[in-house]
PDB file of C-alpha atoms and ligand atoms in Angstrom:
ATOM      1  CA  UNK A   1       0.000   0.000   0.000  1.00  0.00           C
ATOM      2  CA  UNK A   2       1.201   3.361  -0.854  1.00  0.00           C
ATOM      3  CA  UNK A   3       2.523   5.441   2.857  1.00  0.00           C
ATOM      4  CA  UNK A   4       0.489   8.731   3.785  1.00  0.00           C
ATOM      5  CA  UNK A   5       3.687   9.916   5.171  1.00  0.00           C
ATOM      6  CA  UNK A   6       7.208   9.032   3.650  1.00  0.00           C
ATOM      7  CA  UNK A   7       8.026   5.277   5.180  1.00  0.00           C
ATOM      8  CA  UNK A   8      10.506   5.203   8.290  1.00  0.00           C
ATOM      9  CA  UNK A   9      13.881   4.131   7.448  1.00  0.00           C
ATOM     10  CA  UNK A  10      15.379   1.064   8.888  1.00  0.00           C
ATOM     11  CA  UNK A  11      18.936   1.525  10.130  1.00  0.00           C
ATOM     12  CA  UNK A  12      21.503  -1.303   9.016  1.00  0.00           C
ATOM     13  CA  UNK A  13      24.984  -1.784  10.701  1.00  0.00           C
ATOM     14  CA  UNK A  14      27.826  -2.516   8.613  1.00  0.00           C
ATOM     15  CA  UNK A  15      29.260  -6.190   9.148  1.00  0.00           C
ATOM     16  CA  UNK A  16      33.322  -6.543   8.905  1.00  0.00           C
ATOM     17  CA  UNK A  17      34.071  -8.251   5.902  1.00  0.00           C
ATOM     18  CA  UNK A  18      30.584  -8.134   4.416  1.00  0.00           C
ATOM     19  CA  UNK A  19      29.359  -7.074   1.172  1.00  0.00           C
ATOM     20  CA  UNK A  20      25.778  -6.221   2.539  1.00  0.00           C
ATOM     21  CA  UNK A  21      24.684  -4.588   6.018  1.00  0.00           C
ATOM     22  CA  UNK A  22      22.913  -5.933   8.961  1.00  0.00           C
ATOM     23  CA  UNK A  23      18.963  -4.311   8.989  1.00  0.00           C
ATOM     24  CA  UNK A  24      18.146  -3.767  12.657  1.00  0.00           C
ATOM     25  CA  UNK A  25      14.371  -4.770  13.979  1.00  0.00           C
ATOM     26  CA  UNK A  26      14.194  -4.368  17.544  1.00  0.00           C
ATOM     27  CA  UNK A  27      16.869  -3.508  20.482  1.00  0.00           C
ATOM     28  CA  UNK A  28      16.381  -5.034  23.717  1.00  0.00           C
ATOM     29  CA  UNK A  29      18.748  -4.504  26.852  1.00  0.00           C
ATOM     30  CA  UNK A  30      19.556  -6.836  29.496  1.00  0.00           C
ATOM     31  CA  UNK A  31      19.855  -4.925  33.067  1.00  0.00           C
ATOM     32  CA  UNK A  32      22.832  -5.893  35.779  1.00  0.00           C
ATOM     33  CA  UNK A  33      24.403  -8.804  34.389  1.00  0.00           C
ATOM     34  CA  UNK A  34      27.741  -8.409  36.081  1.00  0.00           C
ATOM     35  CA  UNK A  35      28.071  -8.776  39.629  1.00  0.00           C
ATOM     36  CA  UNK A  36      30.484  -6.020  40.284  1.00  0.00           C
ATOM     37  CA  UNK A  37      27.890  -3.554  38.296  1.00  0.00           C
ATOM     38  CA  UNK A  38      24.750  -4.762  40.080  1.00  0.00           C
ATOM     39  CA  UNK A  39      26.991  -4.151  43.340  1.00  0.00           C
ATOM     40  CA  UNK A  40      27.886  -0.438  42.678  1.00  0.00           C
ATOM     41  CA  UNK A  41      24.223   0.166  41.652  1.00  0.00           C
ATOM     42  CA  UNK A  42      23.006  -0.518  44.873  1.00  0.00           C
ATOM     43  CA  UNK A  43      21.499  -4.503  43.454  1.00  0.00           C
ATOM     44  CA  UNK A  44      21.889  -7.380  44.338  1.00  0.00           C
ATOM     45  CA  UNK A  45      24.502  -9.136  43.243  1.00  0.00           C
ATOM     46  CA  UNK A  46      22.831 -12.872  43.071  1.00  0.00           C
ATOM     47  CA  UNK A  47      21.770 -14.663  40.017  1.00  0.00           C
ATOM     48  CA  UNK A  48      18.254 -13.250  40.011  1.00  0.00           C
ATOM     49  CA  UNK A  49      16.573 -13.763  36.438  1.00  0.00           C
ATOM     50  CA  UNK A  50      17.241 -11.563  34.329  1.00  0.00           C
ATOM     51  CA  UNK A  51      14.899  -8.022  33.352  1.00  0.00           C
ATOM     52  CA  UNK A  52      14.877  -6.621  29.648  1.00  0.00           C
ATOM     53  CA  UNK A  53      14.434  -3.299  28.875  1.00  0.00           C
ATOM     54  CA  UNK A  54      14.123  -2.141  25.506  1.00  0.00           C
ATOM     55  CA  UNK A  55      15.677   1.130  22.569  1.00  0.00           C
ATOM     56  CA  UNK A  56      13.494   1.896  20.091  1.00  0.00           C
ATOM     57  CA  UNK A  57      14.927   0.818  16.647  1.00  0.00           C
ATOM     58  CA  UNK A  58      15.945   4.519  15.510  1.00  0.00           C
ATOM     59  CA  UNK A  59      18.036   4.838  18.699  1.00  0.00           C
ATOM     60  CA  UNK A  60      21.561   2.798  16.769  1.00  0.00           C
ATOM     61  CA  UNK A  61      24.357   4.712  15.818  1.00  0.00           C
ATOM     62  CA  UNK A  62      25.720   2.758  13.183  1.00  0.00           C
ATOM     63  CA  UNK A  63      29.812   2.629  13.453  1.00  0.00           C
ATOM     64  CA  UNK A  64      30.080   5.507  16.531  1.00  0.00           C
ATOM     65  CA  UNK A  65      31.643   8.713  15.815  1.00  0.00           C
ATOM     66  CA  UNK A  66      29.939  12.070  16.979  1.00  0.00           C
ATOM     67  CA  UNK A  67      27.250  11.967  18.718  1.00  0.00           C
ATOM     68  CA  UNK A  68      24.900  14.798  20.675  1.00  0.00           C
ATOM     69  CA  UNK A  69      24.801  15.029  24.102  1.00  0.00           C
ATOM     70  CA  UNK A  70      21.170  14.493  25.190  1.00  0.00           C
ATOM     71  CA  UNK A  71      19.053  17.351  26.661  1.00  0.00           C
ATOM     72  CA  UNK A  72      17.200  17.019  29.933  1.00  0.00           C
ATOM     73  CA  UNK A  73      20.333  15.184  31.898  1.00  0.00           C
ATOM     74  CA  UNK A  74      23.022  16.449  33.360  1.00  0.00           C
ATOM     75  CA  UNK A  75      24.572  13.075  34.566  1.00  0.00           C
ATOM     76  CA  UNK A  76      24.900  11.426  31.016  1.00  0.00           C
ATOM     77  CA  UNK A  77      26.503   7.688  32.001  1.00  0.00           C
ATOM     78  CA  UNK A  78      28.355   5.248  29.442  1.00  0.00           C
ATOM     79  CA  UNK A  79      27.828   1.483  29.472  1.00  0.00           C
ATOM     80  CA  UNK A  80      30.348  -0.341  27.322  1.00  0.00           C
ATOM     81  CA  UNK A  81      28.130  -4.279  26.436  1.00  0.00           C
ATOM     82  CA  UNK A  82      28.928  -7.075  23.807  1.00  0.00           C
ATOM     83  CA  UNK A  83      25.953  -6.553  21.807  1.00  0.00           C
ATOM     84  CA  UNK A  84      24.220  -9.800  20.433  1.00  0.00           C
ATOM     85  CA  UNK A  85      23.054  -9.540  16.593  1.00  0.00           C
ATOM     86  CA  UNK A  86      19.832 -12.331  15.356  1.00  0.00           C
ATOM     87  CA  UNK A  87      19.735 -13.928  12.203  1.00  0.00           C
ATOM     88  CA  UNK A  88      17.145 -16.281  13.469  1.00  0.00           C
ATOM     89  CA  UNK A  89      14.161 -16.046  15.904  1.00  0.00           C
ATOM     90  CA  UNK A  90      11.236 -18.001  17.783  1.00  0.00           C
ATOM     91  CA  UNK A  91       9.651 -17.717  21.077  1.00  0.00           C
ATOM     92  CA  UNK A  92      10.808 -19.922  23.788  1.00  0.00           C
ATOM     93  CA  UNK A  93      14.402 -20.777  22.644  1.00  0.00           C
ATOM     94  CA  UNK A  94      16.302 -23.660  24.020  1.00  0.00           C
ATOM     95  CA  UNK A  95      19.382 -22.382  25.958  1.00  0.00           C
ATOM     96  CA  UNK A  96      21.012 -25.430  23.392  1.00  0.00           C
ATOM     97  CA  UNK A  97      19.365 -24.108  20.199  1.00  0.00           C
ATOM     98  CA  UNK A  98      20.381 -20.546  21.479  1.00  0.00           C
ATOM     99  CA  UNK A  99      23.454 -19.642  19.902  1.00  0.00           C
ATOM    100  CA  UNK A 100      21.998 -21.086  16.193  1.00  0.00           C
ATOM    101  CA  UNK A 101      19.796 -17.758  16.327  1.00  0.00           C
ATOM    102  CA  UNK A 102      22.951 -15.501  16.336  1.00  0.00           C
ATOM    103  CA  UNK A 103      24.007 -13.763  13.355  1.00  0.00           C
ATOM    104  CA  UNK A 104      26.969 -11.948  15.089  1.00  0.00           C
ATOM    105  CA  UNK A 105      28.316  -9.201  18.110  1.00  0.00           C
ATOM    106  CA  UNK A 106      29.157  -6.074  18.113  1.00  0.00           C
ATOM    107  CA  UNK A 107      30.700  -3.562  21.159  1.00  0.00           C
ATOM    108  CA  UNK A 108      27.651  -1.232  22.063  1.00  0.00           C
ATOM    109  CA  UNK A 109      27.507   1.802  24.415  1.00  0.00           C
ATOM    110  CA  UNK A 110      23.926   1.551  26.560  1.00  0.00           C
ATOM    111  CA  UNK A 111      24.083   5.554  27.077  1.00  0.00           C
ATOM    112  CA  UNK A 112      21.939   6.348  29.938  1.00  0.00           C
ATOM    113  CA  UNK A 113      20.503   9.197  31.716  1.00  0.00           C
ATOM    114  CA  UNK A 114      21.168   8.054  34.689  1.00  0.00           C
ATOM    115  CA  UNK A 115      19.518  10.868  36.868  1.00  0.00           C
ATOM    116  CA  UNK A 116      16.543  10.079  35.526  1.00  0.00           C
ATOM    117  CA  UNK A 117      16.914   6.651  35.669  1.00  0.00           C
ATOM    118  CA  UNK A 118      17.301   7.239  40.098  1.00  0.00           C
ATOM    119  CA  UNK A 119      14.716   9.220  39.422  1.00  0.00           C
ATOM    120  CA  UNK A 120      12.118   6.406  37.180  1.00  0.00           C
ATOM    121  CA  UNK A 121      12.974   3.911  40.409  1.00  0.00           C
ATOM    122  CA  UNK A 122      12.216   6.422  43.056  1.00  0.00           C
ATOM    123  CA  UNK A 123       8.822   6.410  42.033  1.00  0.00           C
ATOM    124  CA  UNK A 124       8.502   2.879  40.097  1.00  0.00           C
ATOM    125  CA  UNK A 125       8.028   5.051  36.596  1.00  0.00           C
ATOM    126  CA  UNK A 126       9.229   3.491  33.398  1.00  0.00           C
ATOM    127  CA  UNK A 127      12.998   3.674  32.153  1.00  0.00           C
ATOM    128  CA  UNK A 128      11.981   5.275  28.752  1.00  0.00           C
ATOM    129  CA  UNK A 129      12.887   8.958  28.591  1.00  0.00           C
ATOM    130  CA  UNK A 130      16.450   7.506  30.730  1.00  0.00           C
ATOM    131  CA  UNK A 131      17.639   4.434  28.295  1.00  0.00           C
ATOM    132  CA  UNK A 132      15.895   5.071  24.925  1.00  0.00           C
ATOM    133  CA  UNK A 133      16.721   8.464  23.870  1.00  0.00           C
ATOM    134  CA  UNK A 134      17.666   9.632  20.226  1.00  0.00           C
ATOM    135  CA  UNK A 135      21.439   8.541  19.791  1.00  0.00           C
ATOM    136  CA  UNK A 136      21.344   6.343  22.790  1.00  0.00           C
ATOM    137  CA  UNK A 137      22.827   3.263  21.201  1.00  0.00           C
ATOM    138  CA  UNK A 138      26.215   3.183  19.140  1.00  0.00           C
ATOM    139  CA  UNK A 139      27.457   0.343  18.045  1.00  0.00           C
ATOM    140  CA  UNK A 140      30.554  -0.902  16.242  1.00  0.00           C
ATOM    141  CA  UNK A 141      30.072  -3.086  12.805  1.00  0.00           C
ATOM    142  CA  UNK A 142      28.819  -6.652  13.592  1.00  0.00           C
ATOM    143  CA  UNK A 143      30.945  -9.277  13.757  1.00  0.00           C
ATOM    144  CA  UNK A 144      29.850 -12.564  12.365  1.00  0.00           C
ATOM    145  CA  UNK A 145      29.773 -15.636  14.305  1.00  0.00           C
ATOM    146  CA  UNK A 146      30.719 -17.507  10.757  1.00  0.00           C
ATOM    147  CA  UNK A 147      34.052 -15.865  11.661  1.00  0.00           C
ATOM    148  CA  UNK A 148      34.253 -15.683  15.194  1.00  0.00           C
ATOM    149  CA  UNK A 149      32.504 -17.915  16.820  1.00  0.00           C
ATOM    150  CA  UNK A 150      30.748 -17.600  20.102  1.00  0.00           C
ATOM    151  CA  UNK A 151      32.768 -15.720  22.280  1.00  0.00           C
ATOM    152  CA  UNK A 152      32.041 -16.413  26.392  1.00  0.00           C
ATOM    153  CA  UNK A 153      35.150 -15.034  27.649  1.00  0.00           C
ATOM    154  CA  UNK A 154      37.384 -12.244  26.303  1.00  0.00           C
ATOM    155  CA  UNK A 155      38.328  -8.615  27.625  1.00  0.00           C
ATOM    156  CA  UNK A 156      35.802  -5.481  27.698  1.00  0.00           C
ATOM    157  CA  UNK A 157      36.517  -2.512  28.331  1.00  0.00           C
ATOM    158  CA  UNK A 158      35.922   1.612  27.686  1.00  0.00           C
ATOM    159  CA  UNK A 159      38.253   4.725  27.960  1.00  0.00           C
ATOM    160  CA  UNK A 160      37.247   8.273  28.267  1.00  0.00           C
ATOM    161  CA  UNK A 161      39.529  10.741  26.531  1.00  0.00           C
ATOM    162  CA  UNK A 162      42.184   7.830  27.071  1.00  0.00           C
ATOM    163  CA  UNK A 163      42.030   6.872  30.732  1.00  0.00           C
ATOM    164  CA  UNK A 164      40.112   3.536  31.351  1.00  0.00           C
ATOM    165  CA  UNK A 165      36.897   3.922  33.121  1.00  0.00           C
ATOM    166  CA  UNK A 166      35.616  -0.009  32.784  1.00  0.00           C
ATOM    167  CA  UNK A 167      37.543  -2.810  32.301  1.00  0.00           C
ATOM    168  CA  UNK A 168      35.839  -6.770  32.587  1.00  0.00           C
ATOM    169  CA  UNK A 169      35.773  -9.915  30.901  1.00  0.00           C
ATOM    170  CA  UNK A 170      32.986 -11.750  29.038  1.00  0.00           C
ATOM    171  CA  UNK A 171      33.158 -14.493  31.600  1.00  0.00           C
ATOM    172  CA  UNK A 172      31.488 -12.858  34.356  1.00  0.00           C
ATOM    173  CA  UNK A 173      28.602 -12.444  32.978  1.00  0.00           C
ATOM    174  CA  UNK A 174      25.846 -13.363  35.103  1.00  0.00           C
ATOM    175  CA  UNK A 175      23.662 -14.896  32.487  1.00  0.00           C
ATOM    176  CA  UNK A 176      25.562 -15.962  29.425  1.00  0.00           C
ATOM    177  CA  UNK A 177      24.561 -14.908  25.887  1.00  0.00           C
ATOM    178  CA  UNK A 178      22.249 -18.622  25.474  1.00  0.00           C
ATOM    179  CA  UNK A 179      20.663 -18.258  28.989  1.00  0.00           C
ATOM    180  CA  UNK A 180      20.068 -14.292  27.657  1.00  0.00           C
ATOM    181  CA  UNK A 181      17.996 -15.310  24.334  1.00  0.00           C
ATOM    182  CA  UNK A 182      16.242 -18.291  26.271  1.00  0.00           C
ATOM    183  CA  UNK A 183      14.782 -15.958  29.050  1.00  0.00           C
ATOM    184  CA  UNK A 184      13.937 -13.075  26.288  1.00  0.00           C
ATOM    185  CA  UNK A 185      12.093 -15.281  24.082  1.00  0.00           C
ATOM    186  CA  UNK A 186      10.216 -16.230  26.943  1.00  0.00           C
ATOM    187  CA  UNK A 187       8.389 -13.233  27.181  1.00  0.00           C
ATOM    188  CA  UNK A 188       8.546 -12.080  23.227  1.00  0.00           C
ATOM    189  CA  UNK A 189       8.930 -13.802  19.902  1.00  0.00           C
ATOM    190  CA  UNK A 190      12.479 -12.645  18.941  1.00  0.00           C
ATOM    191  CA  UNK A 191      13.475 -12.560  15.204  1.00  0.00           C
ATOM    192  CA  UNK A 192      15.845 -11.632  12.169  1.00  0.00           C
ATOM    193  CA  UNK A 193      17.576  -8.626  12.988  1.00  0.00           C
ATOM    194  CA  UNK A 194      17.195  -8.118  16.793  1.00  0.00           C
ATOM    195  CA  UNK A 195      20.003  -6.999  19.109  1.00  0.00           C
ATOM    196  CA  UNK A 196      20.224  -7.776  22.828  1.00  0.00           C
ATOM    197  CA  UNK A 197      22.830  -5.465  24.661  1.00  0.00           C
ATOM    198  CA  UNK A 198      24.080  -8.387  26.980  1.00  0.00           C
ATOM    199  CA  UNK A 199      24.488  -5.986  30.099  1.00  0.00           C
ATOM    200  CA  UNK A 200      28.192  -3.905  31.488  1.00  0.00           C
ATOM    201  CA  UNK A 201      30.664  -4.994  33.880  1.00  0.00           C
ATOM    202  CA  UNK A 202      31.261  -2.101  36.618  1.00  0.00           C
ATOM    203  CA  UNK A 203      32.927   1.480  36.372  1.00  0.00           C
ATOM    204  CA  UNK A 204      30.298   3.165  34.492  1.00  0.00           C
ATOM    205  CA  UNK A 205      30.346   7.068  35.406  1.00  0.00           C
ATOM    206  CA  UNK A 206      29.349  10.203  33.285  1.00  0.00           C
ATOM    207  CA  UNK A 207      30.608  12.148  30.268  1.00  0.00           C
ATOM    208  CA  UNK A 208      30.569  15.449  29.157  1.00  0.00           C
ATOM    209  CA  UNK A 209      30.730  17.855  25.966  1.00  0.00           C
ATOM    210  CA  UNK A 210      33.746  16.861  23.809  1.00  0.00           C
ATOM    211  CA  UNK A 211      34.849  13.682  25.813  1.00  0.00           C
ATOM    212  CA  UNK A 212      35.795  10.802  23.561  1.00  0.00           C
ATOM    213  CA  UNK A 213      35.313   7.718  24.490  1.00  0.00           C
ATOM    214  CA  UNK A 214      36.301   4.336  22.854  1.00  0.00           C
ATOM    215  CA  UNK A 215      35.718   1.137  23.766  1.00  0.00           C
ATOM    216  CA  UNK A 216      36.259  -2.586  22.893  1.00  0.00           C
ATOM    217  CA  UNK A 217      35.750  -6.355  23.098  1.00  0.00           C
ATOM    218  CA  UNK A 218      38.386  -8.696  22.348  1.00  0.00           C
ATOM    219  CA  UNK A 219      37.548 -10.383  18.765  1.00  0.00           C
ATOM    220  CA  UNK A 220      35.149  -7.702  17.801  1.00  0.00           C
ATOM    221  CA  UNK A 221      37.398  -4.393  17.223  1.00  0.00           C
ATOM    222  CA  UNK A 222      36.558  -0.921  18.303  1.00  0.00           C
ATOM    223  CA  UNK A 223      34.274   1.969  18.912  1.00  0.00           C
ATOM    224  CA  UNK A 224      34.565   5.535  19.296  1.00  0.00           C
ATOM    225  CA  UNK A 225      31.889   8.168  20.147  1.00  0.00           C
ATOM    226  CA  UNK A 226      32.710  11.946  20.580  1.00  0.00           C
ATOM    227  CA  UNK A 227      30.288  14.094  22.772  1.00  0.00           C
ATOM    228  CA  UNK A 228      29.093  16.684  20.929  1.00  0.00           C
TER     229      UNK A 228
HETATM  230 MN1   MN B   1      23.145  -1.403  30.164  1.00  0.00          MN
END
């Protein structure tokens, strides 16, 4: 049917080494999934099942570089994950059939608002305006698993303007990328071009105007924002 209203464009993410890009559907977030995080956010640290927030589709910044710093914050936090990319879906995965579904990773930033985030839990409001703003989701080209393979343990970390802010390893992840997709499809049918941010280890903290801040997963290259 012809649109009323010119048709929204979907965003696609480069792949590294690919001839075509990777079209992105939906982008769902897994909260506290590293100890040490859930410990300096005030949570508890025990293998509680996961939550899943979500970004609205329009929210990727395909490949980093500058991006605006968001109005209505003033405590603007980064959140370095291994982002999870779906070739395949369904609704209640198998933890075994899991990693079959998985197209490739990625290195995201989850950028937060975090003062309204304190703010959303104070008074049990939604996370929205805090995790899902416009430019609230770079993320480096996709790695694909064809090449990779599944990583579970591996270095991640994040720099601002060159001194290192986080610094963890895949491994201690409290849920592990199969257990993620299992528990997600649980509660939604999960399909062809989904991404699951898979949660940040702990020294997240705020940026400012002009900081630049790169980050990285061993395997899966690089990313670099600038605050602008
Ligand atoms: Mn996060």
């Amino acid at each position: 049917m012809p649109t009323v209203i010119p048709a929204p464009v979907m965003p696609v993410i480069p792949v590294r080494g690919g001839e075509g890009g990777f079209p992105v559907r939906r982008i769902y977030c897994v909260g506290r999934n590293y100890a040490d995080h859930a410990r300096e956010m005030g949570g508890d640290p025990n293998r509680e099942p996961p939550f899943f927030f979500g970004k609205p589709q329009d929210t990727v910044v395909p490949g980093g570089g500058e991006v605006p710093y968001p109005s209505r914050t003033s405590n603007l936090h980064h959140e370095v994950e291994l982002v999870v990319a779906l070739a395949r879906g369904g609704r209640d995965i198998p933890v075994e059939a899991a990693e079959a579904c998985i197209y490739g990773y990625a290195v995201g930033i989850d950028l937060t608002r975090r003062d309204l985030q304190a703010a959303a839990k104070d008074k049990g409001q939604p996370w929205d305006t805090a995790k899902g703003f416009d430019h609230s989701a770079p993320i480096s080209p996709i790695t694909p698993a064809a090449a990779l393979g599944h990583p579970s343990s591996g270095a991640i970390w994040l720099e601002v303007n060159g001194t290192e802010r986080q610094r963890g390893d895949l491994a201690q992840m409290t849920w592990r990328v199969p257990e993620v997709i299992a528990h997600l499809s649980s509660y939604v049918a999960l399909a062809p071009g989904d991404l699951i941010f898979t949660g940040t280890p702990s020294g997240v903290g705020p940026i400012v105007r002009g900081d630049r801040v790169r980050c990285g997963i061993d395997g899966l290259g690089e990313l670099e924002i600038v605050l602008a």
